[in-house]
XYZ file of C-alpha atoms in Angstrom:
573
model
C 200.648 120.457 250.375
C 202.782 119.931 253.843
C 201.041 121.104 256.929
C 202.741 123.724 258.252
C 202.860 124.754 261.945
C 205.170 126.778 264.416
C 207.960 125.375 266.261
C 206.244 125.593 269.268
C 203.807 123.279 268.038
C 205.718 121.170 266.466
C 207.716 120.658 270.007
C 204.956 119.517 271.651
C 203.304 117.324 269.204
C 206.336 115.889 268.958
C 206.535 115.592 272.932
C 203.337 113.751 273.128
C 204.275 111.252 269.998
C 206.853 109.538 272.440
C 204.616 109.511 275.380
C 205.320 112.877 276.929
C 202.029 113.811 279.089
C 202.922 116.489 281.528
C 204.885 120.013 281.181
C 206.420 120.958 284.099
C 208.156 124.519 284.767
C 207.941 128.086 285.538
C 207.287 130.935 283.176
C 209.435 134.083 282.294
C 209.211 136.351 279.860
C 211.841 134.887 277.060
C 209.804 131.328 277.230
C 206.307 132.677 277.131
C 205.461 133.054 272.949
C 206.689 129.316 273.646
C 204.399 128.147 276.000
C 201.572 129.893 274.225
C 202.855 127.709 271.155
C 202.685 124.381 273.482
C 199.853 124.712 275.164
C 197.698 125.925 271.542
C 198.920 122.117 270.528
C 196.776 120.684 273.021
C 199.053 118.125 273.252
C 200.452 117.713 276.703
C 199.069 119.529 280.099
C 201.455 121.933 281.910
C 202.230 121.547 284.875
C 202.949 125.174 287.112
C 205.745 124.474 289.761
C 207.109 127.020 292.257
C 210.035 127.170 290.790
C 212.459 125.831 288.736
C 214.226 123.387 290.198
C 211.074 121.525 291.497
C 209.790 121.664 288.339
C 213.403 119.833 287.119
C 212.862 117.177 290.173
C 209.279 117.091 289.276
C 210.196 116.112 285.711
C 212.614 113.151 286.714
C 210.242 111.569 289.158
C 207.573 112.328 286.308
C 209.735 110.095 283.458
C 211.060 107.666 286.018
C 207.193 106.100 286.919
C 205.709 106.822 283.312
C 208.964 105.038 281.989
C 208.752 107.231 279.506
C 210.521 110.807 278.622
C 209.493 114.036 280.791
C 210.043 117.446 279.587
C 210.157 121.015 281.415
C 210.472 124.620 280.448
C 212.199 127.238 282.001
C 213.071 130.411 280.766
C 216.726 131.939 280.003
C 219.626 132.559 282.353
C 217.815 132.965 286.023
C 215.371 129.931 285.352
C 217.611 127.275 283.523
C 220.457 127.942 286.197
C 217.691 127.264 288.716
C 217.106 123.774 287.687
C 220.600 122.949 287.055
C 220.784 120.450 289.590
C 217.832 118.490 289.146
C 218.752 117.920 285.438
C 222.133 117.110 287.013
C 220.418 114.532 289.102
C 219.157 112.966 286.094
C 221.744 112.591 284.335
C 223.760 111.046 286.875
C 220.915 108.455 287.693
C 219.927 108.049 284.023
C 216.615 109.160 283.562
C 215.158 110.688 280.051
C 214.292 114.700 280.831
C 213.817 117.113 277.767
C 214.749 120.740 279.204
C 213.268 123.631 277.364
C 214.978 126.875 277.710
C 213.350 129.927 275.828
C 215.906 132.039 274.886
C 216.450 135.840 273.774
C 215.641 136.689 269.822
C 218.204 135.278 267.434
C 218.927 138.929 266.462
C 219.446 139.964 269.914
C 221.847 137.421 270.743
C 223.606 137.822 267.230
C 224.140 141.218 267.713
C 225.353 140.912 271.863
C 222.439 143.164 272.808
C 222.548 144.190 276.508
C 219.468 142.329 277.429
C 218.300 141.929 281.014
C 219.563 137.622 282.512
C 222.427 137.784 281.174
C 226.089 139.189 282.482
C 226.070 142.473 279.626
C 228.909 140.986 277.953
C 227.190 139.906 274.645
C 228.238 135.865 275.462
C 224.548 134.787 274.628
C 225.881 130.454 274.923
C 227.687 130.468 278.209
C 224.156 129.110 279.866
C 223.596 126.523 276.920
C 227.481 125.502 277.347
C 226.814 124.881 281.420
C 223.776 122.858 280.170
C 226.153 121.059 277.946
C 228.247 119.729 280.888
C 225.165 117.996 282.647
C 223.303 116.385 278.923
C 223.919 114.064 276.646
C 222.646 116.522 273.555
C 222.117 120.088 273.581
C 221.085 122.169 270.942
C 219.712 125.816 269.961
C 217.010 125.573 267.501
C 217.016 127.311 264.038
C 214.011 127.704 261.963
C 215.469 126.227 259.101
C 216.232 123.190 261.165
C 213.730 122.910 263.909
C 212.014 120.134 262.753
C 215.371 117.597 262.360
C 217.083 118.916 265.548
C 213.701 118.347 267.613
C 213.959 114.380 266.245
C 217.519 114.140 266.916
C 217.128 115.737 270.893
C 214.533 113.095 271.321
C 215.978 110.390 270.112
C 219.593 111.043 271.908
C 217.062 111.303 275.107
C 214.918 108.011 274.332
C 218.374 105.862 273.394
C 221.055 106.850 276.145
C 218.435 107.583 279.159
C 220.091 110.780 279.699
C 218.703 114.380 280.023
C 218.675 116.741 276.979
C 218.868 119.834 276.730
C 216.635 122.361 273.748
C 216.977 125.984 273.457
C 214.027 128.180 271.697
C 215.031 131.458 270.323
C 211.758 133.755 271.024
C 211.210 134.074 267.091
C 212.095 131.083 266.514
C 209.378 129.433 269.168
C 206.503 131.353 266.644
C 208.447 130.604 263.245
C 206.074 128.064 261.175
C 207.882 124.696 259.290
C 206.764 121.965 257.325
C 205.216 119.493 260.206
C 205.907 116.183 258.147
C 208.574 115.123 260.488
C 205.707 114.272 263.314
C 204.766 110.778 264.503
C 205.837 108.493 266.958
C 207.777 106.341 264.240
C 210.248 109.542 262.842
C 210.610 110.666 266.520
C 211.653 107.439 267.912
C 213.079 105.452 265.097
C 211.762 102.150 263.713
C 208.798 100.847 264.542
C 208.428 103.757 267.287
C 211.915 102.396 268.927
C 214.800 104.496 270.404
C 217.259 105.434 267.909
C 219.635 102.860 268.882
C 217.191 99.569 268.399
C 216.842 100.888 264.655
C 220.501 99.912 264.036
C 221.572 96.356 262.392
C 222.500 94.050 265.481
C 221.967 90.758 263.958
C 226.048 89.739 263.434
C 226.189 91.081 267.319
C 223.246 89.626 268.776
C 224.268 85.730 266.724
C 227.683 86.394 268.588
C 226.220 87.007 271.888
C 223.489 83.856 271.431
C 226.342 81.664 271.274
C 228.104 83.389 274.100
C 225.372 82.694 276.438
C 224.799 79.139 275.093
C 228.435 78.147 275.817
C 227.941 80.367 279.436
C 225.055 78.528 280.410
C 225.518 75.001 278.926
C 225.150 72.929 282.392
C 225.015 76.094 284.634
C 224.030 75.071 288.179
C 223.202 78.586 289.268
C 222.024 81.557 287.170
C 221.526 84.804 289.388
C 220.683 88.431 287.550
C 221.872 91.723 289.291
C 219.246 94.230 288.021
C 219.951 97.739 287.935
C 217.743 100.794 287.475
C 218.000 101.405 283.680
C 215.432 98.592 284.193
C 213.156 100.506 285.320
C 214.324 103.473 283.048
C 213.288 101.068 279.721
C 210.325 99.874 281.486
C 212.061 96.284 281.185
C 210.055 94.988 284.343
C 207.925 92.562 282.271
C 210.793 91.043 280.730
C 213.104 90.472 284.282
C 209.437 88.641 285.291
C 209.538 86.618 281.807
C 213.012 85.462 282.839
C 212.217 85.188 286.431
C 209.743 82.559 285.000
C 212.223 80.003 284.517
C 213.346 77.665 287.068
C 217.251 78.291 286.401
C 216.885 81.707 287.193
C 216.943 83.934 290.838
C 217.223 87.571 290.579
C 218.129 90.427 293.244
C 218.602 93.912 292.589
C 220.122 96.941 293.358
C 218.964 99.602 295.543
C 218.010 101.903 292.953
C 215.924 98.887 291.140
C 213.989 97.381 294.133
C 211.393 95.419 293.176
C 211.985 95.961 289.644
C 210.627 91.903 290.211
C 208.188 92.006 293.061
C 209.822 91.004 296.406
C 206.712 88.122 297.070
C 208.202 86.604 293.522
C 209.402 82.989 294.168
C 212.579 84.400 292.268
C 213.052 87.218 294.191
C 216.460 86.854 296.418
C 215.569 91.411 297.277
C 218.156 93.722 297.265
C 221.516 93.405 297.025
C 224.685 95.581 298.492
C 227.856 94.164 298.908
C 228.322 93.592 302.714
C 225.356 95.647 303.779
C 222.919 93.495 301.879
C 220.297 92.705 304.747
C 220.012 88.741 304.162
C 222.526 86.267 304.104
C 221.044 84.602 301.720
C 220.809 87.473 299.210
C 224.597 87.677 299.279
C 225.593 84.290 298.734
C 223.537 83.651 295.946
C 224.722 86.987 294.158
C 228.435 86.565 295.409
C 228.612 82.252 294.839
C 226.493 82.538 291.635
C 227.649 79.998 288.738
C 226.532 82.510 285.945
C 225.703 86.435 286.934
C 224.338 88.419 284.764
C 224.161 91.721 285.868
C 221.423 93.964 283.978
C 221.283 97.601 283.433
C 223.512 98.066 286.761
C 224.934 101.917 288.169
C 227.721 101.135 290.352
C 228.863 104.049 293.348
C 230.044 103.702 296.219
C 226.484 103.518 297.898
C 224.867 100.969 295.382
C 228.205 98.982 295.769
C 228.363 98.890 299.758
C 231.669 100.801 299.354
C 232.853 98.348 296.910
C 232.303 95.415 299.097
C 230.639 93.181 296.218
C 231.656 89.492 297.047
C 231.872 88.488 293.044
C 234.496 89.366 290.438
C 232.812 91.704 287.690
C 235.408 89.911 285.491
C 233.874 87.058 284.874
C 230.193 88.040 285.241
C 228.093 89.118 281.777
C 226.933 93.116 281.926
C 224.143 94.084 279.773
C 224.779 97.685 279.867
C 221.933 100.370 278.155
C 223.939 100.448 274.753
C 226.540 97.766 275.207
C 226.996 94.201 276.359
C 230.241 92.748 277.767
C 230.814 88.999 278.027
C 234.372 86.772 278.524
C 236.208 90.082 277.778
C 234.439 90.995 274.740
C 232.490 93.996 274.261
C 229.509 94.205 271.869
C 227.428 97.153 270.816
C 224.050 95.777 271.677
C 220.816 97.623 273.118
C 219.982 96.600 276.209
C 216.391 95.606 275.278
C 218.000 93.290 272.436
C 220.625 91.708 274.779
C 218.079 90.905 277.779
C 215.025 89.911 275.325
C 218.308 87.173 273.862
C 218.754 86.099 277.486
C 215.390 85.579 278.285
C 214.826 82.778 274.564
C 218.189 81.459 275.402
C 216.923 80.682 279.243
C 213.338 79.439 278.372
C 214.914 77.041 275.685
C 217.699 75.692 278.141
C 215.804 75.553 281.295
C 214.478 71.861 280.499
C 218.558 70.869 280.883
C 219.906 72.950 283.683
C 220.500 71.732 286.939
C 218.707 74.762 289.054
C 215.830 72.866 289.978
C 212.709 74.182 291.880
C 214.228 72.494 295.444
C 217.489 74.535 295.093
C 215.164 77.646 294.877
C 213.456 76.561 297.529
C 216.511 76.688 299.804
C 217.870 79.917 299.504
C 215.134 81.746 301.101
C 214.321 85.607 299.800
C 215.241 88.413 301.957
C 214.801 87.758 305.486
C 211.622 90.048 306.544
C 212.190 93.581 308.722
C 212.749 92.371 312.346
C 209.783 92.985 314.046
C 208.908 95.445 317.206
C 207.525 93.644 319.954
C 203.970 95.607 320.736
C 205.019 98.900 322.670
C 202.904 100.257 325.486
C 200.727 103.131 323.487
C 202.548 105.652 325.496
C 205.697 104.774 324.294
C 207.665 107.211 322.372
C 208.760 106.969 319.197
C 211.797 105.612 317.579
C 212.942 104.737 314.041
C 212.697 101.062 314.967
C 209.134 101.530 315.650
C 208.373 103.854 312.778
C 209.444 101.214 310.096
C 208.200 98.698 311.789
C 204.970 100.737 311.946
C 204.951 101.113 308.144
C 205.985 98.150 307.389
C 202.704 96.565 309.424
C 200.467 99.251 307.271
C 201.531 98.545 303.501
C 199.162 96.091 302.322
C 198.462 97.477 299.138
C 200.281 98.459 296.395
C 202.155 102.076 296.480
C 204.475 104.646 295.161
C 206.957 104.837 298.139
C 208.823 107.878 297.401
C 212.084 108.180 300.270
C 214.095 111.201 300.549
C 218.237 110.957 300.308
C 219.196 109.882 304.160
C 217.545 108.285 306.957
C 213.871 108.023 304.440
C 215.698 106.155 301.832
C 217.763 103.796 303.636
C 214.752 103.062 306.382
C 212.481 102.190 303.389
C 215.569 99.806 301.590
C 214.522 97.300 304.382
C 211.093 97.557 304.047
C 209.267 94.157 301.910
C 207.480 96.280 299.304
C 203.407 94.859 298.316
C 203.141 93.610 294.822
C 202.971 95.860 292.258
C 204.995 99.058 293.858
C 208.102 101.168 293.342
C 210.797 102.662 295.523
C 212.028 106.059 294.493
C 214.816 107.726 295.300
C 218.104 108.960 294.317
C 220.763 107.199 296.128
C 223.644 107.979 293.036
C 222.760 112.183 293.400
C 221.381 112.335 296.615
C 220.387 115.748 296.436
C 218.379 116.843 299.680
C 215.176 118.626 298.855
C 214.317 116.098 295.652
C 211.285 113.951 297.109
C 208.717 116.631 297.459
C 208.506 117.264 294.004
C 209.049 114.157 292.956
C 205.720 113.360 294.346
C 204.312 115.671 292.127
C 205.803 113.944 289.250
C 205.343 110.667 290.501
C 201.700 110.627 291.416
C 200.349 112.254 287.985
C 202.787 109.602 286.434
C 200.603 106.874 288.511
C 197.481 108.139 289.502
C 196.204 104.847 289.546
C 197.825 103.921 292.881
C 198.079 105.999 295.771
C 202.062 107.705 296.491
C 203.747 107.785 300.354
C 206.257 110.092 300.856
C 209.057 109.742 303.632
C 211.356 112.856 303.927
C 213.258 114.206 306.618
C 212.983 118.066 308.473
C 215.889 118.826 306.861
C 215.243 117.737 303.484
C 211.307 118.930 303.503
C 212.242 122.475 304.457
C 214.664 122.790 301.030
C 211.098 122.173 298.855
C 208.362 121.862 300.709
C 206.730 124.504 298.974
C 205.537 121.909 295.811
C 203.283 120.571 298.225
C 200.876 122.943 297.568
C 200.905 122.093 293.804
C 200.317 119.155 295.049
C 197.535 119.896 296.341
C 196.189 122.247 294.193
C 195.831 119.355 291.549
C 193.431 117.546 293.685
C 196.360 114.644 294.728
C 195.921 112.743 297.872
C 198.712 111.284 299.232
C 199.985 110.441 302.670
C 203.916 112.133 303.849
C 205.668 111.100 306.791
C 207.972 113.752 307.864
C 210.559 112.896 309.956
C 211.477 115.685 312.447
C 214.285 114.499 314.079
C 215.979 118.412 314.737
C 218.281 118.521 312.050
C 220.417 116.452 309.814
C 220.756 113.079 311.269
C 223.125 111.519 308.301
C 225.475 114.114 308.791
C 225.541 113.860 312.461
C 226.095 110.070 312.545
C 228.906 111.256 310.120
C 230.838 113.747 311.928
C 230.261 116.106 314.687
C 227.116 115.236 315.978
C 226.791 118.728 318.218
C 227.843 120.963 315.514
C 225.737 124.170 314.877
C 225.356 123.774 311.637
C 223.345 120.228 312.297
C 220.451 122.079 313.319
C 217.920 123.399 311.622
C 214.535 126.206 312.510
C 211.622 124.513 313.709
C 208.548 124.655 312.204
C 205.159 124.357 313.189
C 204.771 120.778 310.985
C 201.049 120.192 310.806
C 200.002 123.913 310.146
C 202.254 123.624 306.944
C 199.761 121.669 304.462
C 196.832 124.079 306.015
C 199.369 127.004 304.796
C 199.832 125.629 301.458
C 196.331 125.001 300.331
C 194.981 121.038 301.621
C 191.923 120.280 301.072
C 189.280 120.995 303.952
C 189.309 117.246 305.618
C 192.229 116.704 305.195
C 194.497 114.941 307.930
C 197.346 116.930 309.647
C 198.732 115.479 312.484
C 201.924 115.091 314.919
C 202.923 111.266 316.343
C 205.597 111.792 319.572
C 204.154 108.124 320.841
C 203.583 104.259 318.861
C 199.782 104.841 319.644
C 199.377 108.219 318.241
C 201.430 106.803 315.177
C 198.909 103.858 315.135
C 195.698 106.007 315.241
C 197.501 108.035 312.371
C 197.769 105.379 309.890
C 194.217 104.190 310.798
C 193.254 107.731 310.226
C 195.263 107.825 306.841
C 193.325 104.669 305.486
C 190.062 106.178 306.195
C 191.177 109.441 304.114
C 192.430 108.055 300.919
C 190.699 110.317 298.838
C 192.217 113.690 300.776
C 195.908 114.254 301.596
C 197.082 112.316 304.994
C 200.077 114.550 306.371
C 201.675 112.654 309.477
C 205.023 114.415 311.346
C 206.761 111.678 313.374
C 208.909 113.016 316.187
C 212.190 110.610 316.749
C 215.573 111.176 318.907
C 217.869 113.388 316.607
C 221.176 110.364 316.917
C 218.353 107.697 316.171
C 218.750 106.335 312.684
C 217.845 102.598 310.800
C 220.043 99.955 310.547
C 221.118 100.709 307.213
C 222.270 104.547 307.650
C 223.777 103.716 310.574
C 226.590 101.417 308.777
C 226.670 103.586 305.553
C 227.398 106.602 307.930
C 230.040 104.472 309.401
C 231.817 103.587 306.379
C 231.307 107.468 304.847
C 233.015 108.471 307.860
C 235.549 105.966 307.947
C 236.359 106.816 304.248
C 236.294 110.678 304.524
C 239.267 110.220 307.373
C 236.589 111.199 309.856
């Protein structure tokens, strides 16, 4: 006889059979016979945000670090709009998020009852049709169909590395089914896969063998682009396998940074166009004899405003479901294409001419310019404050940098072994780093998470801080209180009003949202209060380090600077 269990159940086994650990969202009253379902699984912890669109951001960071799927749940109408935009930030930068919406009674919304979260007009699917816009599967469970519509949501999440989106009907959520569909295997497809490895690639993947054999048949020069859906397939290992040969340099994109550590003899850092930061960098990317650019988002940020030195034409894209090679496109998983690559480079690298002394001259990326040592009493700038951090990370971390000055400070910063840089430079939604950290540092709680985030962006979600924590997390954020918006001001009208933003009282706020007693709270104005604060912060890594650096409100790293530059130049301002 079948086991039998309720949807709810079922939802969250099935979460957990993919590697789903954490539940993160907000109840309400249409999603809570749901929860009580999940959470009576005992199959993945929940997560309480304070509210739902840190619970969305929460989520992404959450999937991107596990690189694995996330889920959330938010209730009907007023919660799901809530997180609208942090789902829409995933799905722009690619990252795996299950969204659970409990939903009115299939009765109710059959018969148009006037129910309370909804406009009174009986149209119970304009919510799932916005969700719609910003997923790559959506779907409003049935009881007759739970089960096969729960494998199919998964699987559309796990293959295209896009957000999906599952409503629960309230009777539905309690309605028992057969529970045979369960297990890694059915949820995933063969062999525990995404849906799309299950397919028959073998005519495509002989095609594309002999492809790259002709490519790189006496290549002198073999340089991989690497993208973020690297990091979104947990690919790492395999860019390292390649990295391993001695025909092969790789530099990446600045949503990938060291998806191949930056201290790897292969490493050539980030790449972007005619900001990339070393010479060297964009030579061997631009004047590359074979490129092979892997799992790649192009915008006008990760581009440098389109100012790529190479012809896409004529390099070979391993996309996340397609490759595309001397004008020919094949439907090929990018896990299939780049483990092809990597056999096709360890067999050839005996006969081509990329020998160890060519890697040896084209140096990796030229290391952050160093501060000369500043009297103690002199006051801070953002020269000194990367320099600063760069001088204190000697171990390996979860950098998390906020859209603006954070992120594109911490893009010329030489990462430790061993660490990630998030951020969302393709969304670049204010306000998304603060709950990321939540997501991020139960994701990796083996390795301790630094978050950099302006004033401006801190004030939009600060709040998940004291989730944060509340869960016993320790890690060390650098706000930035520079009086306002500093990206926009480099942009266009620097004096505007609408630049500024309230003041707070910075290091009372973690004391207001619950830290730890012991736990550091300070403000740096000067290099040697900065200094003392980053001693202090070593010497509390078990409680939460919160350091506010004050800089001058036009001040702003090298790299903002010239993508300000350009935004203006291209907005006409």
């Amino acid at each position: 006889m079948s086991e039998r269990m309720t949807v709810g159940r079922y939802l969250a086994h099935a979460l957990h059979s993919v590697g789903v650990q954490h539940l993160f969202g907000v109840p309400g009253d249409f999603n809570l016979a749901l929860l009580d379902e999940i959470l009576a699984a005992d199959a993945v912890e929940w997560v309480g945000a304070a509210n739902e669109l840190n619970a969305a951001y929460a989520a992404d960071a959450n999937a991107r670090m596990s690189r694995r799927i996330s889920a959330l749940v938010t209730t009907y109408g007023v919660g799901e709009l809530s997180a609208v935009n942090g789902i829409a930030g995933s799905y722009a930068e690619d990252v795996p998020v299950v969204h659970i919406v409990g939903m009115p009674a299939t009765p109710a919304m059959a018969s148009g009852a006037p129910i309370h979260h909804t406009f009174l007009d009986g149209d119970f699917g304009r919510f799932v049709r916005i969700g719609a816009e910003i997923t790559a599967h959506h779907v409003v469970l049935t009881a007759d169909h739970a089960a096969e519509q729960i494998t199919t949501a998964i699987r559309a999440a796990l293959s295209l590395s896009k957000p999906v989106y599952i409503g629960v009907p309230l009777d539905v959520a309690v309605a028992e089914i057969d529970a045979d569909g369960l297990g890694g295997a059915d949820m995933a497809g063969d062999g525990g896969a995404p849906l799309a490895h299950a397919a028959d690639t073998s005519m495509r993947a002989a095609t594309f063998r002999q492809m790259l054999r002709t490519r790189l048949a006496g290549a002198s020069d073999v340089v991989l682009l690497v993208g973020p859906l690297v990091h979104r397939r947990a690919l790492e290992p395999m860019i390292a396998e390649i990295a391993a040969s001695s025909a092969v340099r790789v530099a990446t994109q600045i949503g990938a940074k060291a998806a191949l550590d930056e201290g790897h003899p292969a490493s050539l850092g980030t790449y972007m166009g005619k900001f990339t930061r070393a010479a060297e960098t964009a030579a061997a990317v631009d004047g590359a004899d074979v490129l092979i650019v892997v799992g790649a988002v192009n915008s006008d940020f990760t581009t440098g405003f389109a100012s790529a030195g190479f012809d896409p034409e004529q390099a070979i894209v391993l996309d996340a479901t397609t490759t595309t090679a001397s004008g020919a496109v094949m439907q090929l998983p990018l896990e299939a294409s780049l483990a092809l690559l990597r056999d096709e480079l360890a067999a050839l690298a005996p006969s081509v001419a990329h020998a160890s002394s060519v890697r040896a001259g084209s140096e990796p990326e030229a290391p952050l310019t160093p501060v000369p040592p500043a009297d103690p009493a002199t006051p801070l700038d953002q020269a000194t404050l990367w320099s600063a951090i760069q001088g204190w990370l000697d171990k390996e971390v979860t950098l998390i940098a906020e859209a603006g000055t954070a992120f594109y400070g911490a893009l010329d910063l030489d990462l430790p072994a061993h660490s990630d840089l998030l951020g969302s430079p393709v969304w670049s939604s204010i306000g998304y780093t603060v709950p990321a950290l939540l997501g991020a540092s139960l994701a990796r709680p083996d390795r301790r998470s630094l978050l950099i985030v302006g004033d401006g962006s801190a004030q939009l979600t600060v709040q998940e801080l004291g989730t944060v924590y509340a869960r016993g997390l320790a890690p060390v954020v650098i706000l930035i209180n520079n009086g306002g918006y500093t990206v926009e001001r480099l942009i266009r009208s620097p004096e505007a009003l609408y630049q500024d933003i309230a003041q707070w009282r910075w290091a009372e706020v973690p004391s207001a949202l619950g830290a730890p007693e012991g736990s550091l709270s300070v403000t740096a104005r000067t290099v040697g209060e900065l200094d003392s604060a980053l001693v202090a912060a070593d010497e509390h890594r078990d409680l939460p380090v919160f350091i506010e650096v004050v800089v001058p409100p036009l001040d702003a790293p090298r790299l903002l600077t010239a993508l300000a530059t350009s935004i203006s130049a291209t907005n006409g301002h």
